[in-house]
Amino acid sequence: MKGKKILLGITGGIAAYKIAFLIRLFKKEEAEVKCIMTPASCDFISPLTIATLSENPVYIDFWNQKDGQWTNHVDLGMWPDVFLIAPLTANTLAKLATGYCDNLLTATYLSAKSQVFIAPAMDLDMYAHPTTTNNLNKLDAYGVQIIPAESGFLASGLIGKGRMTEPEDIVKRLHTFFMFQNSMLGRKVLITAGPTHEHIDPVRFIGNHSTGKMGYAIAEEFLNRGAEVLLISGPTKLTLVHPKLQVKDVVSANEMLGVVQDNWQSYEIGVFCAAVADYRPIVQESQKIKKKEEELALTLIKNPDILAWAGEKKKQSQFLLGFALETNNALEYADKKLVSKNLDAIVVNSLENDGAGFGYDTNKISIISKNLQITDFPLKSKKELATDIVTFISKSFE
Ligand code: C5P
């Protein structure tokens, strides 16, 4: 972390006392640290302690009442390599999620140009409240990296999830960020994600349970490493915003194929995560089908295999990764797909594992490489697996 500029935002939670240790760890590694404190945080830890340890003045107000000097939040927002807000209270989280900027810290967040990390800390019921979950999801979609709270003893006397991650682990998280940052700079990545919807008539469709979480997490991980990403997304509830991200929303397999065909040749890496419907109705009625007979037969026709098309057109310089979701004999089927679709690697997730697959935040995968070598990963969050998958791909470009 030598020479890295860290802007540390401190808000008013009891975990603020741990920030003294966190600053010591940063300084030990010769990082430069500047701190912004919310007025409430000064009740939990003294600005004098923070100023002494960070070896810099502490910023609290928009302007200094003694000499009338204005603190420029725009300059502060441009200064760091990383803006870390720890601990982050439910109150400041809500402000960040809505763009409310009533103090120097929240105003600087809106001006920040660097990667933002947040380490929430609050009592367990506040942490578990749907409002908090929604606010965290919002920041996640804006590209903020969340260092989730941990379980343990809380200041209230209760035991549960809400403790700020320990300073050592926060430092580790930043180490990983700095290690990978820009490791994919200049690479162009095309990703398909989510389900496809195949219209039966104007109000009905054939779809599947894919949420798009895995594909979006992979897109985010590539963006964090400096890549340029085209995300071709079927209908999902997810959003992702980043200056290097282009999102093309599609509905059906044919539409997804069209966007892939228009773009694949100008991309270097393809990650095909989408759960594309294998079949679509042969006729898409223009009027709603009326309820009449006891039985109704729909005739389906096979959809194009988008990944197989990309594999067929693949140039030597391109890297193509597909996914295989199987309910049985997963590895055997995946091997066959790897060869038949001309892939460089395939990620296998089996619905046989608890906590893996559609809708879950976790997944259990294996990656099979071109030489049929298998790497198994334990059950992890989709975000962590996205890191593993992107790290796996990046090794092919070393
Ligand atoms: O053959 P199967 O559908 O199991 O293959 C799964 C892989 O192929 C996934 O990577 C998926 O995104 C891709 N696929 C596709 N177009 C299809 C079917 C699957 O791109 N029509």
Short mmCIF file of C-alpha atoms and ligand atoms in Angstrom, two decimals:
data_model
loop_
_atom_site.label_atom_id
_atom_site.label_comp_id
_atom_site.label_asym_id
_atom_site.label_seq_id
_atom_site.Cartn_x
_atom_site.Cartn_y
_atom_site.Cartn_z
CA MET A 1 0.00 0.00 0.00
CA LYS A 2 3.07 2.19 -0.06
CA GLY A 3 2.16 5.65 -1.34
CA LYS A 4 -1.53 4.80 -1.80
CA LYS A 5 -3.87 7.63 -0.89
CA ILE A 6 -6.69 6.52 1.37
CA LEU A 7 -9.55 8.85 2.24
CA LEU A 8 -11.21 7.47 5.34
CA GLY A 9 -14.77 8.51 6.19
CA ILE A 10 -15.76 7.89 9.81
CA THR A 11 -19.39 7.93 10.93
CA GLY A 12 -20.97 7.84 14.39
CA GLY A 13 -21.05 4.21 15.48
CA ILE A 14 -19.31 2.53 18.40
CA ALA A 15 -17.00 0.68 15.99
CA ALA A 16 -15.37 4.09 15.37
CA TYR A 17 -12.98 3.25 18.23
CA LYS A 18 -11.42 0.56 16.01
CA ILE A 19 -10.53 3.11 13.36
CA ALA A 20 -7.49 4.16 15.37
CA PHE A 21 -6.09 0.64 14.80
CA LEU A 22 -7.10 0.71 11.15
CA ILE A 23 -5.22 3.96 10.57
CA ARG A 24 -2.15 2.47 12.32
CA LEU A 25 -2.25 -0.48 9.92
CA PHE A 26 -2.46 1.81 6.89
CA LYS A 27 0.37 4.00 8.16
CA LYS A 28 2.53 0.94 8.92
CA GLU A 29 2.24 0.09 5.23
CA GLU A 30 3.23 3.65 4.33
CA ALA A 31 -0.13 4.64 2.90
CA GLU A 32 -1.20 8.28 3.03
CA VAL A 33 -4.37 8.75 5.08
CA LYS A 34 -6.77 11.68 5.27
CA CYS A 35 -9.92 11.47 7.35
CA ILE A 36 -13.37 13.01 7.17
CA MET A 37 -15.49 12.64 10.30
CA THR A 38 -19.22 13.21 10.61
CA PRO A 39 -20.08 15.45 13.59
CA ALA A 40 -21.69 12.43 15.35
CA SER A 41 -18.53 10.34 15.03
CA CYS A 42 -16.62 12.89 17.17
CA ASP A 43 -18.65 11.63 20.18
CA PHE A 44 -17.17 8.17 19.66
CA ILE A 45 -13.54 8.98 18.93
CA SER A 46 -11.65 12.21 19.28
CA PRO A 47 -10.63 14.10 16.12
CA LEU A 48 -7.30 14.69 17.91
CA THR A 49 -6.65 10.92 18.00
CA ILE A 50 -7.53 10.61 14.31
CA ALA A 51 -5.42 13.64 13.31
CA THR A 52 -2.44 12.40 15.33
CA LEU A 53 -2.52 8.88 13.90
CA SER A 54 -3.25 9.90 10.30
CA GLU A 55 -0.66 12.71 10.48
CA ASN A 56 -3.09 14.98 8.67
CA PRO A 57 -5.72 17.53 9.67
CA VAL A 58 -9.18 16.03 10.15
CA TYR A 59 -12.04 17.35 8.02
CA ILE A 60 -15.39 17.72 9.77
CA ASP A 61 -17.17 20.85 8.57
CA PHE A 62 -17.70 22.51 5.21
CA TRP A 63 -15.91 25.52 6.58
CA ASN A 64 -13.68 26.42 9.47
CA GLN A 65 -15.54 28.80 11.78
CA LYS A 66 -12.27 30.26 13.14
CA ASP A 67 -10.55 31.36 9.95
CA GLY A 68 -13.52 31.16 7.60
CA GLN A 69 -11.70 28.74 5.28
CA TRP A 70 -13.83 26.49 3.09
CA THR A 71 -13.08 22.77 2.83
CA ASN A 72 -13.37 21.80 -0.79
CA HIS A 73 -15.29 18.50 -0.93
CA VAL A 74 -14.69 18.28 -4.68
CA ASP A 75 -10.90 18.35 -4.18
CA LEU A 76 -11.22 15.82 -1.37
CA GLY A 77 -13.25 13.56 -3.65
CA MET A 78 -10.57 13.72 -6.35
CA TRP A 79 -7.63 13.14 -4.01
CA PRO A 80 -7.67 9.44 -3.02
CA ASP A 81 -6.94 6.12 -4.69
CA VAL A 82 -9.65 4.66 -2.49
CA PHE A 83 -12.43 6.21 -0.43
CA LEU A 84 -13.27 3.94 2.51
CA ILE A 85 -16.19 4.70 4.81
CA ALA A 86 -15.79 2.76 8.05
CA PRO A 87 -17.72 2.34 10.19
CA LEU A 88 -20.80 3.16 8.14
CA THR A 89 -23.95 3.70 10.20
CA ALA A 90 -27.49 2.95 8.99
CA ASN A 91 -28.11 6.71 8.98
CA THR A 92 -25.21 7.64 6.69
CA LEU A 93 -25.92 4.57 4.53
CA ALA A 94 -29.45 5.86 3.96
CA LYS A 95 -28.06 9.27 3.03
CA LEU A 96 -25.58 7.77 0.55
CA ALA A 97 -28.31 5.64 -1.01
CA THR A 98 -30.50 8.69 -1.64
CA GLY A 99 -27.87 11.30 -2.47
CA TYR A 100 -28.64 13.34 0.64
CA CYS A 101 -25.59 15.45 1.49
CA ASP A 102 -25.97 17.37 4.71
CA ASN A 103 -22.37 17.04 5.88
CA LEU A 104 -18.87 17.04 4.45
CA LEU A 105 -18.62 13.24 4.31
CA THR A 106 -21.85 12.69 2.39
CA ALA A 107 -21.08 15.59 0.02
CA THR A 108 -17.60 14.15 -0.65
CA TYR A 109 -19.17 10.76 -1.43
CA LEU A 110 -21.16 12.38 -4.24
CA SER A 111 -18.02 14.02 -5.61
CA ALA A 112 -15.78 10.96 -5.25
CA LYS A 113 -13.96 9.80 -8.36
CA SER A 114 -12.19 6.79 -6.86
CA GLN A 115 -13.46 3.37 -5.90
CA VAL A 116 -15.61 3.60 -2.77
CA PHE A 117 -15.60 0.88 -0.09
CA ILE A 118 -18.04 0.76 2.81
CA ALA A 119 -17.82 -1.23 6.04
CA PRO A 120 -21.28 -1.09 7.63
CA ALA A 121 -21.66 -1.49 11.38
CA MET A 122 -24.93 -1.40 13.30
CA ASP A 123 -27.10 -3.40 15.64
CA LEU A 124 -28.40 -6.70 14.31
CA ASP A 125 -32.02 -5.64 13.78
CA MET A 126 -30.94 -2.48 11.98
CA TYR A 127 -28.59 -4.53 9.80
CA ALA A 128 -31.29 -7.09 9.04
CA HIS A 129 -33.96 -4.47 8.29
CA PRO A 130 -35.17 -4.55 4.65
CA THR A 131 -34.44 -0.80 4.40
CA THR A 132 -30.77 -1.47 5.13
CA THR A 133 -30.69 -4.37 2.67
CA ASN A 134 -32.26 -2.19 -0.02
CA ASN A 135 -29.84 0.66 0.65
CA LEU A 136 -26.86 -1.70 0.48
CA ASN A 137 -28.18 -3.18 -2.77
CA LYS A 138 -28.51 0.31 -4.21
CA LEU A 139 -24.90 1.18 -3.42
CA ASP A 140 -23.79 -2.19 -4.76
CA ALA A 141 -25.50 -1.38 -8.07
CA TYR A 142 -23.66 1.95 -8.17
CA GLY A 143 -20.36 0.05 -8.00
CA VAL A 144 -19.58 0.65 -4.33
CA GLN A 145 -17.71 -2.30 -2.82
CA ILE A 146 -19.31 -3.57 0.37
CA ILE A 147 -17.24 -5.10 3.16
CA PRO A 148 -20.10 -6.93 4.88
CA ALA A 149 -20.64 -6.78 8.63
CA GLU A 150 -19.77 -9.88 10.65
CA SER A 151 -21.53 -11.85 13.34
CA GLY A 152 -20.54 -11.59 17.00
CA PHE A 153 -21.05 -9.55 20.17
CA LEU A 154 -22.68 -6.19 19.61
CA ALA A 155 -22.50 -3.10 21.81
CA SER A 156 -26.20 -3.54 22.63
CA GLY A 157 -25.41 -6.83 24.35
CA LEU A 158 -27.09 -8.78 21.57
CA ILE A 159 -25.25 -11.34 19.49
CA GLY A 160 -25.69 -11.36 15.72
CA LYS A 161 -24.68 -9.85 12.40
CA GLY A 162 -23.75 -6.18 12.47
CA ARG A 163 -20.17 -5.91 13.75
CA MET A 164 -17.79 -3.99 11.54
CA THR A 165 -15.26 -6.27 9.85
CA GLU A 166 -11.99 -6.26 11.80
CA PRO A 167 -9.38 -3.68 10.67
CA GLU A 168 -6.95 -6.43 9.55
CA ASP A 169 -9.60 -7.87 7.22
CA ILE A 170 -10.46 -4.44 5.83
CA VAL A 171 -6.78 -3.96 5.02
CA LYS A 172 -6.69 -7.39 3.32
CA ARG A 173 -9.69 -6.41 1.20
CA LEU A 174 -7.89 -3.27 0.05
CA HIS A 175 -4.73 -5.30 -0.66
CA THR A 176 -6.76 -7.48 -3.05
CA PHE A 177 -8.26 -4.41 -4.68
CA PHE A 178 -4.87 -2.78 -5.30
CA MET A 179 -3.39 -6.08 -6.49
CA PHE A 180 -6.04 -6.58 -9.19
CA GLN A 181 -6.82 -2.95 -9.99
CA ASN A 182 -6.05 -2.33 -13.66
CA SER A 183 -4.96 -5.97 -14.20
CA MET A 184 -7.57 -6.13 -17.00
CA LEU A 185 -7.06 -2.57 -18.23
CA GLY A 186 -7.69 -2.32 -21.98
CA ARG A 187 -9.38 -5.76 -22.19
CA LYS A 188 -12.81 -5.90 -23.82
CA VAL A 189 -15.25 -8.37 -22.32
CA LEU A 190 -18.66 -9.45 -23.62
CA ILE A 191 -20.97 -11.04 -21.05
CA THR A 192 -24.44 -12.56 -21.44
CA ALA A 193 -26.54 -12.71 -18.28
CA GLY A 194 -30.01 -13.45 -16.95
CA PRO A 195 -32.84 -15.48 -18.48
CA THR A 196 -34.54 -15.03 -21.82
CA HIS A 197 -38.30 -14.65 -22.18
CA GLU A 198 -39.93 -16.27 -25.17
CA HIS A 199 -43.30 -14.74 -25.91
CA ILE A 200 -46.35 -16.96 -26.31
CA ASP A 201 -48.74 -14.05 -26.79
CA PRO A 202 -48.70 -10.36 -25.73
CA VAL A 203 -49.14 -11.22 -22.04
CA ARG A 204 -47.41 -14.60 -21.55
CA PHE A 205 -43.96 -15.98 -21.98
CA ILE A 206 -41.75 -19.02 -21.37
CA GLY A 207 -38.93 -18.18 -18.99
CA ASN A 208 -36.78 -19.61 -16.23
CA HIS A 209 -35.63 -18.81 -12.68
CA SER A 210 -32.30 -17.16 -13.59
CA THR A 211 -31.81 -13.86 -11.69
CA GLY A 212 -28.67 -12.73 -13.52
CA LYS A 213 -26.71 -12.40 -10.25
CA MET A 214 -23.72 -14.46 -11.40
CA GLY A 215 -23.32 -12.63 -14.72
CA TYR A 216 -23.68 -9.20 -13.11
CA ALA A 217 -21.12 -10.13 -10.42
CA ILE A 218 -18.67 -11.20 -13.15
CA ALA A 219 -19.27 -7.94 -15.02
CA GLU A 220 -18.58 -5.96 -11.83
CA GLU A 221 -15.38 -7.89 -11.15
CA PHE A 222 -14.04 -7.23 -14.67
CA LEU A 223 -14.93 -3.53 -14.28
CA ASN A 224 -13.10 -3.42 -10.93
CA ARG A 225 -10.02 -4.66 -12.75
CA GLY A 226 -10.18 -1.95 -15.38
CA ALA A 227 -11.82 -3.87 -18.27
CA GLU A 228 -14.40 -2.48 -20.67
CA VAL A 229 -17.59 -4.55 -20.48
CA LEU A 230 -20.58 -5.12 -22.75
CA LEU A 231 -23.29 -6.74 -20.65
CA ILE A 232 -26.06 -8.30 -22.74
CA SER A 233 -28.79 -8.85 -20.22
CA GLY A 234 -32.07 -10.71 -20.38
CA PRO A 235 -34.90 -9.45 -18.13
CA THR A 236 -33.61 -9.11 -14.53
CA LYS A 237 -34.27 -6.88 -11.53
CA LEU A 238 -30.60 -5.94 -11.32
CA THR A 239 -28.90 -2.69 -12.23
CA LEU A 240 -25.23 -1.92 -12.62
CA VAL A 241 -23.73 1.45 -13.40
CA HIS A 242 -20.09 2.09 -14.32
CA PRO A 243 -18.36 4.44 -16.77
CA LYS A 244 -16.77 1.47 -18.59
CA LEU A 245 -19.98 -0.56 -18.77
CA GLN A 246 -22.38 -0.73 -21.69
CA VAL A 247 -25.61 -2.60 -21.00
CA LYS A 248 -27.80 -3.94 -23.81
CA ASP A 249 -31.16 -5.15 -22.57
CA VAL A 250 -32.73 -7.95 -24.56
CA VAL A 251 -35.77 -10.14 -24.05
CA SER A 252 -35.59 -13.23 -26.27
CA ALA A 253 -32.83 -15.63 -27.34
CA ASN A 254 -33.03 -14.33 -30.89
CA GLU A 255 -32.53 -10.75 -29.70
CA MET A 256 -29.58 -11.84 -27.55
CA LEU A 257 -28.08 -13.66 -30.53
CA GLY A 258 -28.43 -10.49 -32.65
CA VAL A 259 -26.48 -8.36 -30.16
CA VAL A 260 -23.81 -11.06 -29.75
CA GLN A 261 -23.44 -11.36 -33.55
CA ASP A 262 -23.05 -7.60 -33.90
CA ASN A 263 -20.31 -7.41 -31.27
CA TRP A 264 -18.39 -10.65 -30.65
CA GLN A 265 -15.71 -9.97 -33.26
CA SER A 266 -14.61 -6.77 -31.47
CA TYR A 267 -14.31 -8.43 -28.06
CA GLU A 268 -11.44 -10.44 -26.67
CA ILE A 269 -13.18 -12.33 -23.87
CA GLY A 270 -16.67 -13.84 -23.90
CA VAL A 271 -18.41 -15.03 -20.75
CA PHE A 272 -21.74 -16.65 -21.53
CA CYS A 273 -23.67 -16.80 -18.32
CA ALA A 274 -27.21 -16.35 -19.63
CA ALA A 275 -29.79 -19.07 -19.04
CA VAL A 276 -31.08 -18.98 -22.60
CA ALA A 277 -34.41 -20.74 -23.22
CA ASP A 278 -33.74 -23.80 -25.35
CA TYR A 279 -37.10 -23.53 -27.14
CA ARG A 280 -39.58 -20.82 -28.11
CA PRO A 281 -43.16 -21.05 -29.32
CA ILE A 282 -43.16 -21.53 -33.07
CA VAL A 283 -45.99 -18.99 -33.33
CA GLN A 284 -46.11 -15.87 -31.17
CA GLU A 285 -49.77 -14.91 -31.12
CA SER A 286 -50.53 -11.24 -31.65
CA GLN A 287 -53.72 -11.47 -29.54
CA LYS A 288 -54.07 -12.96 -26.06
CA ILE A 289 -54.91 -16.68 -26.30
CA LYS A 290 -58.44 -17.21 -24.97
CA LYS A 291 -59.28 -19.83 -22.37
CA LYS A 292 -61.37 -22.42 -24.20
CA GLU A 293 -60.47 -26.11 -24.38
CA GLU A 294 -59.38 -28.29 -21.42
CA GLU A 295 -56.02 -28.84 -23.07
CA LEU A 296 -53.84 -26.48 -25.02
CA ALA A 297 -50.78 -27.65 -26.92
CA LEU A 298 -47.98 -25.24 -27.72
CA THR A 299 -45.58 -26.20 -30.47
CA LEU A 300 -42.03 -25.14 -29.69
CA ILE A 301 -39.04 -24.72 -31.94
CA LYS A 302 -35.39 -24.87 -30.94
CA ASN A 303 -33.67 -21.55 -30.20
CA PRO A 304 -30.28 -20.77 -31.70
CA ASP A 305 -27.37 -21.76 -29.46
CA ILE A 306 -25.68 -18.38 -29.00
CA LEU A 307 -22.60 -19.75 -27.28
CA ALA A 308 -22.11 -22.39 -29.98
CA TRP A 309 -22.27 -19.59 -32.59
CA ALA A 310 -19.60 -17.60 -30.72
CA GLY A 311 -17.46 -20.76 -30.42
CA GLU A 312 -17.71 -21.40 -34.14
CA LYS A 313 -16.60 -17.84 -34.97
CA LYS A 314 -13.91 -17.71 -32.27
CA LYS A 315 -10.51 -16.41 -33.34
CA GLN A 316 -7.20 -17.65 -31.87
CA SER A 317 -6.88 -14.47 -29.80
CA GLN A 318 -10.33 -14.77 -28.20
CA PHE A 319 -11.15 -16.54 -24.94
CA LEU A 320 -14.58 -18.06 -24.53
CA LEU A 321 -16.11 -19.33 -21.30
CA GLY A 322 -19.52 -20.97 -20.97
CA PHE A 323 -21.63 -22.20 -18.10
CA ALA A 324 -23.30 -25.54 -17.61
CA LEU A 325 -26.11 -26.05 -15.14
CA GLU A 326 -26.97 -29.70 -14.72
CA THR A 327 -29.16 -31.69 -12.38
CA ASN A 328 -27.15 -34.90 -12.79
CA ASN A 329 -23.79 -36.12 -14.21
CA ALA A 330 -22.70 -32.47 -14.32
CA LEU A 331 -19.01 -32.97 -15.09
CA GLU A 332 -19.61 -35.51 -17.82
CA TYR A 333 -22.09 -33.26 -19.67
CA ALA A 334 -19.88 -30.21 -19.17
CA ASP A 335 -16.87 -31.94 -20.74
CA LYS A 336 -18.89 -32.64 -23.84
CA LYS A 337 -20.14 -29.04 -24.06
CA LEU A 338 -16.62 -27.66 -23.71
CA VAL A 339 -15.57 -29.58 -26.80
CA SER A 340 -18.74 -29.30 -28.88
CA LYS A 341 -19.05 -25.50 -28.37
CA ASN A 342 -15.30 -24.89 -28.89
CA LEU A 343 -14.81 -23.28 -25.45
CA ASP A 344 -11.64 -22.42 -23.57
CA ALA A 345 -13.28 -23.20 -20.24
CA ILE A 346 -16.62 -24.11 -18.76
CA VAL A 347 -18.05 -23.35 -15.32
CA VAL A 348 -20.14 -26.19 -13.98
CA ASN A 349 -22.77 -25.63 -11.36
CA SER A 350 -24.82 -28.51 -10.26
CA LEU A 351 -28.31 -28.15 -8.82
CA GLU A 352 -27.42 -31.20 -6.72
CA ASN A 353 -25.71 -28.88 -4.19
CA ASP A 354 -27.75 -27.10 -1.48
CA GLY A 355 -27.45 -23.32 -1.71
CA ALA A 356 -26.29 -23.41 -5.33
CA GLY A 357 -28.02 -22.23 -8.47
CA PHE A 358 -30.90 -19.91 -9.34
CA GLY A 359 -31.87 -17.20 -6.89
CA TYR A 360 -29.31 -18.03 -4.24
CA ASP A 361 -26.56 -15.56 -3.37
CA THR A 362 -24.21 -18.51 -3.12
CA ASN A 363 -23.05 -21.09 -5.62
CA LYS A 364 -20.80 -24.12 -5.81
CA ILE A 365 -18.82 -24.44 -8.98
CA SER A 366 -16.03 -26.29 -10.74
CA ILE A 367 -14.13 -24.88 -13.69
CA ILE A 368 -13.01 -27.23 -16.43
CA SER A 369 -10.22 -25.90 -18.61
CA LYS A 370 -9.52 -26.72 -22.25
CA ASN A 371 -7.13 -29.55 -21.29
CA LEU A 372 -9.98 -30.98 -19.19
CA GLN A 373 -8.34 -30.09 -15.88
CA ILE A 374 -10.95 -29.58 -13.14
CA THR A 375 -10.69 -26.95 -10.39
CA ASP A 376 -13.30 -27.27 -7.62
CA PHE A 377 -14.41 -24.35 -5.47
CA PRO A 378 -16.30 -24.59 -2.16
CA LEU A 379 -19.77 -23.05 -1.65
CA LYS A 380 -19.19 -19.28 -1.76
CA SER A 381 -21.01 -16.05 -2.48
CA LYS A 382 -21.52 -15.33 -6.17
CA LYS A 383 -19.37 -12.21 -5.73
CA GLU A 384 -16.46 -14.29 -4.40
CA LEU A 385 -16.91 -16.80 -7.20
CA ALA A 386 -16.87 -13.96 -9.72
CA THR A 387 -13.41 -13.07 -8.35
CA ASP A 388 -12.31 -16.71 -8.77
CA ILE A 389 -13.70 -16.95 -12.31
CA VAL A 390 -12.12 -13.67 -13.45
CA THR A 391 -8.81 -14.63 -11.81
CA PHE A 392 -8.98 -17.95 -13.69
CA ILE A 393 -9.60 -16.16 -17.00
CA SER A 394 -6.91 -13.56 -16.35
CA LYS A 395 -4.30 -16.34 -15.99
CA SER A 396 -4.78 -17.11 -19.68
CA PHE A 397 -3.62 -13.59 -20.49
CA GLU A 398 -0.46 -13.58 -18.34
O1 C5P B 1 -26.20 -26.44 -23.85
P1 C5P B 1 -26.50 -25.66 -22.62
O2 C5P B 1 -27.73 -24.82 -22.72
O3 C5P B 1 -26.50 -26.46 -21.36
O4 C5P B 1 -25.23 -24.68 -22.49
C1 C5P B 1 -25.14 -23.73 -21.49
C2 C5P B 1 -24.21 -22.63 -21.97
O5 C5P B 1 -24.57 -22.23 -23.29
C3 C5P B 1 -24.32 -21.38 -21.14
O6 C5P B 1 -23.04 -20.75 -21.14
C4 C5P B 1 -25.35 -20.55 -21.88
O7 C5P B 1 -25.17 -19.17 -21.66
C5 C5P B 1 -25.08 -20.91 -23.33
N1 C5P B 1 -26.27 -20.96 -24.20
C6 C5P B 1 -26.43 -20.05 -25.21
N2 C5P B 1 -27.49 -20.14 -26.08
C7 C5P B 1 -28.41 -21.12 -25.93
C8 C5P B 1 -28.28 -22.06 -24.92
C9 C5P B 1 -27.20 -21.95 -24.06
O8 C5P B 1 -25.61 -19.13 -25.32
N3 C5P B 1 -29.43 -21.19 -26.78
#
